[in-house]
Amino acid sequence: MADCIFCKIANKEIPSTAVFEDEQVIAFKDLEPQAPVHVLVIPKKHIVSVGALQAEDKDVVSHILCDVIPKIAKEQGIAEKGFRVVANTGAEGGQTVNHLHFHVLGGRSMQWPPG
Ligand code: 5GP
Ligand code: ZN
């Protein structure tokens, strides 16, 4: 989608530090990391948010959660100690980029509840 920063990253119009990529998905380091490991995992297809998911998106979302995030967690060395997966959704959910993304955060203890 034009003017979407994460579509531009998926299309390599904006550089990013990718840690994983396949046909459906790209994962890259967050520009402003909030933990020692902070990776964003996005579908290459422009989907606005969790709130906008359709039945046709089941494959890519399950691929992200079942395959891609566990692989990244292992490779980044956070699988054993634990990590956090966050999908901020909508304005009150704290979403600032309106292209579905899963934050993968690890390498330190996380607090709860979030702010
Ligand atoms: P949200 O606030 O929507 O949950 O998360 C958006 C995330 O995208 C933020 O953590 C922010 O640091 C990250 N971000 C925004 N623009 C860029 C960018 O151009 N490159 C990268 N790598 N991360 C970005
Ligand atoms: Zn997009």
PDB file of C-alpha atoms and ligand atoms in Angstrom:
ATOM      1  CA  MET A   1       0.000   0.000   0.000  1.00  0.00           C
ATOM      2  CA  ALA A   2       1.365   3.428  -0.935  1.00  0.00           C
ATOM      3  CA  ASP A   3       2.655   5.471   1.989  1.00  0.00           C
ATOM      4  CA  CYS A   4       2.851   2.468   4.300  1.00  0.00           C
ATOM      5  CA  ILE A   5       6.291   2.346   5.882  1.00  0.00           C
ATOM      6  CA  PHE A   6       6.175  -1.421   6.468  1.00  0.00           C
ATOM      7  CA  CYS A   7       5.063  -2.119   2.876  1.00  0.00           C
ATOM      8  CA  LYS A   8       8.098  -0.078   1.845  1.00  0.00           C
ATOM      9  CA  ILE A   9      10.317  -2.196   4.094  1.00  0.00           C
ATOM     10  CA  ALA A  10       8.757  -5.383   2.642  1.00  0.00           C
ATOM     11  CA  ASN A  11       9.422  -4.031  -0.875  1.00  0.00           C
ATOM     12  CA  LYS A  12      12.993  -2.962   0.041  1.00  0.00           C
ATOM     13  CA  GLU A  13      12.195   0.676  -0.724  1.00  0.00           C
ATOM     14  CA  ILE A  14      13.307   1.446   2.838  1.00  0.00           C
ATOM     15  CA  PRO A  15      16.269  -0.434   4.293  1.00  0.00           C
ATOM     16  CA  SER A  16      15.909  -2.608   7.377  1.00  0.00           C
ATOM     17  CA  THR A  17      18.007  -5.124   9.245  1.00  0.00           C
ATOM     18  CA  ALA A  18      16.217  -8.318   8.300  1.00  0.00           C
ATOM     19  CA  VAL A  19      16.610 -11.410  10.456  1.00  0.00           C
ATOM     20  CA  PHE A  20      14.217 -13.624   8.466  1.00  0.00           C
ATOM     21  CA  GLU A  21      12.454 -13.491   5.122  1.00  0.00           C
ATOM     22  CA  ASP A  22      10.394 -15.805   2.954  1.00  0.00           C
ATOM     23  CA  GLU A  23       7.637 -15.383   0.359  1.00  0.00           C
ATOM     24  CA  GLN A  24       4.987 -14.320   2.852  1.00  0.00           C
ATOM     25  CA  VAL A  25       6.850 -12.716   5.716  1.00  0.00           C
ATOM     26  CA  ILE A  26       9.728 -10.450   6.634  1.00  0.00           C
ATOM     27  CA  ALA A  27      11.165  -9.939  10.128  1.00  0.00           C
ATOM     28  CA  PHE A  28      13.510  -7.087  10.947  1.00  0.00           C
ATOM     29  CA  LYS A  29      15.015  -5.294  13.918  1.00  0.00           C
ATOM     30  CA  ASP A  30      12.948  -2.504  15.444  1.00  0.00           C
ATOM     31  CA  LEU A  31      14.436   0.956  14.846  1.00  0.00           C
ATOM     32  CA  GLU A  32      13.978   1.853  18.526  1.00  0.00           C
ATOM     33  CA  PRO A  33      14.554  -1.396  20.407  1.00  0.00           C
ATOM     34  CA  GLN A  34      12.793  -1.694  23.755  1.00  0.00           C
ATOM     35  CA  ALA A  35      14.724  -4.803  24.815  1.00  0.00           C
ATOM     36  CA  PRO A  36      18.056  -6.449  23.897  1.00  0.00           C
ATOM     37  CA  VAL A  37      16.122  -8.440  21.274  1.00  0.00           C
ATOM     38  CA  HIS A  38      13.329  -6.512  19.540  1.00  0.00           C
ATOM     39  CA  VAL A  39      12.240  -7.886  16.196  1.00  0.00           C
ATOM     40  CA  LEU A  40       9.125  -6.984  14.192  1.00  0.00           C
ATOM     41  CA  VAL A  41       7.489  -9.756  12.163  1.00  0.00           C
ATOM     42  CA  ILE A  42       5.145  -8.639   9.388  1.00  0.00           C
ATOM     43  CA  PRO A  43       3.190 -10.230   6.567  1.00  0.00           C
ATOM     44  CA  LYS A  44       4.354  -8.810   3.240  1.00  0.00           C
ATOM     45  CA  LYS A  45       0.683  -8.348   2.364  1.00  0.00           C
ATOM     46  CA  HIS A  46      -0.741  -5.093   3.702  1.00  0.00           C
ATOM     47  CA  ILE A  47      -3.096  -6.028   6.541  1.00  0.00           C
ATOM     48  CA  VAL A  48      -3.957  -3.127   8.851  1.00  0.00           C
ATOM     49  CA  SER A  49      -4.077  -4.877  12.223  1.00  0.00           C
ATOM     50  CA  VAL A  50      -5.317  -7.890  14.177  1.00  0.00           C
ATOM     51  CA  GLY A  51      -8.689  -6.171  14.080  1.00  0.00           C
ATOM     52  CA  ALA A  52      -8.711  -6.261  10.276  1.00  0.00           C
ATOM     53  CA  LEU A  53      -7.791  -9.940   9.851  1.00  0.00           C
ATOM     54  CA  GLN A  54      -9.932 -11.975   7.461  1.00  0.00           C
ATOM     55  CA  ALA A  55     -10.371 -15.724   7.075  1.00  0.00           C
ATOM     56  CA  GLU A  56      -7.997 -15.605   4.084  1.00  0.00           C
ATOM     57  CA  ASP A  57      -5.211 -14.413   6.388  1.00  0.00           C
ATOM     58  CA  LYS A  58      -5.215 -17.577   8.523  1.00  0.00           C
ATOM     59  CA  ASP A  59      -2.299 -19.122   6.663  1.00  0.00           C
ATOM     60  CA  VAL A  60       0.078 -16.215   7.060  1.00  0.00           C
ATOM     61  CA  VAL A  61      -0.834 -15.569  10.697  1.00  0.00           C
ATOM     62  CA  SER A  62      -0.402 -19.209  11.663  1.00  0.00           C
ATOM     63  CA  HIS A  63       2.867 -19.304   9.712  1.00  0.00           C
ATOM     64  CA  ILE A  64       4.085 -16.295  11.703  1.00  0.00           C
ATOM     65  CA  LEU A  65       3.032 -17.731  15.071  1.00  0.00           C
ATOM     66  CA  CYS A  66       3.789 -21.411  14.487  1.00  0.00           C
ATOM     67  CA  ASP A  67       6.930 -21.231  12.359  1.00  0.00           C
ATOM     68  CA  VAL A  68       8.558 -17.825  12.093  1.00  0.00           C
ATOM     69  CA  ILE A  69       8.435 -16.509  15.669  1.00  0.00           C
ATOM     70  CA  PRO A  70       9.660 -19.771  17.261  1.00  0.00           C
ATOM     71  CA  LYS A  71      12.526 -19.891  14.735  1.00  0.00           C
ATOM     72  CA  ILE A  72      13.507 -16.297  15.412  1.00  0.00           C
ATOM     73  CA  ALA A  73      13.300 -16.839  19.182  1.00  0.00           C
ATOM     74  CA  LYS A  74      15.675 -19.794  18.913  1.00  0.00           C
ATOM     75  CA  GLU A  75      18.079 -17.959  16.622  1.00  0.00           C
ATOM     76  CA  GLN A  76      18.080 -14.842  18.796  1.00  0.00           C
ATOM     77  CA  GLY A  77      18.761 -16.940  21.924  1.00  0.00           C
ATOM     78  CA  ILE A  78      15.581 -16.055  23.812  1.00  0.00           C
ATOM     79  CA  ALA A  79      13.528 -19.230  23.342  1.00  0.00           C
ATOM     80  CA  GLU A  80      14.586 -20.904  26.579  1.00  0.00           C
ATOM     81  CA  LYS A  81      14.413 -18.014  29.027  1.00  0.00           C
ATOM     82  CA  GLY A  82      11.212 -16.634  27.533  1.00  0.00           C
ATOM     83  CA  PHE A  83      10.093 -13.710  25.482  1.00  0.00           C
ATOM     84  CA  ARG A  84       7.049 -11.592  24.723  1.00  0.00           C
ATOM     85  CA  VAL A  85       4.961 -11.352  21.543  1.00  0.00           C
ATOM     86  CA  VAL A  86       2.865  -8.183  21.210  1.00  0.00           C
ATOM     87  CA  ALA A  87       0.488  -6.982  18.511  1.00  0.00           C
ATOM     88  CA  ASN A  88      -0.640  -3.480  19.410  1.00  0.00           C
ATOM     89  CA  THR A  89      -3.987  -2.945  17.730  1.00  0.00           C
ATOM     90  CA  GLY A  90      -5.687   0.353  17.033  1.00  0.00           C
ATOM     91  CA  ALA A  91      -5.266   3.714  18.718  1.00  0.00           C
ATOM     92  CA  GLU A  92      -5.948   2.645  22.298  1.00  0.00           C
ATOM     93  CA  GLY A  93      -3.899  -0.487  21.734  1.00  0.00           C
ATOM     94  CA  GLY A  94      -0.902   1.741  21.064  1.00  0.00           C
ATOM     95  CA  GLN A  95      -0.524   0.897  17.370  1.00  0.00           C
ATOM     96  CA  THR A  96       1.485   3.560  15.537  1.00  0.00           C
ATOM     97  CA  VAL A  97       2.134   1.780  12.220  1.00  0.00           C
ATOM     98  CA  ASN A  98      -1.043   0.560  10.551  1.00  0.00           C
ATOM     99  CA  HIS A  99       0.427  -2.571   8.979  1.00  0.00           C
ATOM    100  CA  LEU A 100       0.037  -5.743  11.065  1.00  0.00           C
ATOM    101  CA  HIS A 101       3.182  -6.491  13.025  1.00  0.00           C
ATOM    102  CA  PHE A 102       4.158  -8.757  15.873  1.00  0.00           C
ATOM    103  CA  HIS A 103       6.785  -7.414  18.261  1.00  0.00           C
ATOM    104  CA  VAL A 104       9.114 -10.144  19.543  1.00  0.00           C
ATOM    105  CA  LEU A 105      10.837  -8.854  22.664  1.00  0.00           C
ATOM    106  CA  GLY A 106      13.363 -10.651  24.827  1.00  0.00           C
ATOM    107  CA  GLY A 107      16.681 -10.631  26.590  1.00  0.00           C
ATOM    108  CA  ARG A 108      15.375  -9.031  29.776  1.00  0.00           C
ATOM    109  CA  SER A 109      12.594  -9.597  32.298  1.00  0.00           C
ATOM    110  CA  MET A 110       9.263  -8.162  31.204  1.00  0.00           C
ATOM    111  CA  GLN A 111       6.808  -6.380  33.469  1.00  0.00           C
ATOM    112  CA  TRP A 112       3.063  -6.787  33.674  1.00  0.00           C
ATOM    113  CA  PRO A 113       0.703  -5.007  33.292  1.00  0.00           C
ATOM    114  CA  PRO A 114       1.972  -3.003  30.321  1.00  0.00           C
ATOM    115  CA  GLY A 115       1.616   0.773  30.414  1.00  0.00           C
TER     116      GLY A 115
HETATM  117  P1  5GP B   1       3.561  -0.039  17.107  1.00  0.00           P
HETATM  118  O1  5GP B   1       3.752   1.210  17.914  1.00  0.00           O
HETATM  119  O2  5GP B   1       2.698   0.226  15.907  1.00  0.00           O
HETATM  120  O3  5GP B   1       3.125  -1.234  17.890  1.00  0.00           O
HETATM  121  O4  5GP B   1       4.996  -0.439  16.602  1.00  0.00           O
HETATM  122  C1  5GP B   1       5.638   0.206  15.558  1.00  0.00           C
HETATM  123  C2  5GP B   1       7.111  -0.095  15.726  1.00  0.00           C
HETATM  124  O5  5GP B   1       7.743   0.165  14.497  1.00  0.00           O
HETATM  125  C3  5GP B   1       7.810   0.778  16.782  1.00  0.00           C
HETATM  126  O6  5GP B   1       8.398  -0.056  17.766  1.00  0.00           O
HETATM  127  C4  5GP B   1       8.841   1.563  15.985  1.00  0.00           C
HETATM  128  O7  5GP B   1      10.050   1.719  16.675  1.00  0.00           O
HETATM  129  C5  5GP B   1       9.015   0.700  14.739  1.00  0.00           C
HETATM  130  N1  5GP B   1       9.351   1.446  13.537  1.00  0.00           N
HETATM  131  C6  5GP B   1       8.726   2.552  13.054  1.00  0.00           C
HETATM  132  N2  5GP B   1       9.289   2.931  11.889  1.00  0.00           N
HETATM  133  C7  5GP B   1      10.279   2.028  11.637  1.00  0.00           C
HETATM  134  C8  5GP B   1      11.214   1.897  10.565  1.00  0.00           C
HETATM  135  O8  5GP B   1      11.261   2.668   9.610  1.00  0.00           O
HETATM  136  N3  5GP B   1      12.085   0.851  10.634  1.00  0.00           N
HETATM  137  C9  5GP B   1      12.080  -0.043  11.686  1.00  0.00           C
HETATM  138  N4  5GP B   1      12.971  -1.020  11.655  1.00  0.00           N
HETATM  139  N5  5GP B   1      11.195   0.064  12.698  1.00  0.00           N
HETATM  140  C10 5GP B   1      10.320   1.084  12.679  1.00  0.00           C
HETATM  141 ZN    ZN B   2       1.587  -1.878   4.593  1.00  0.00          ZN
END
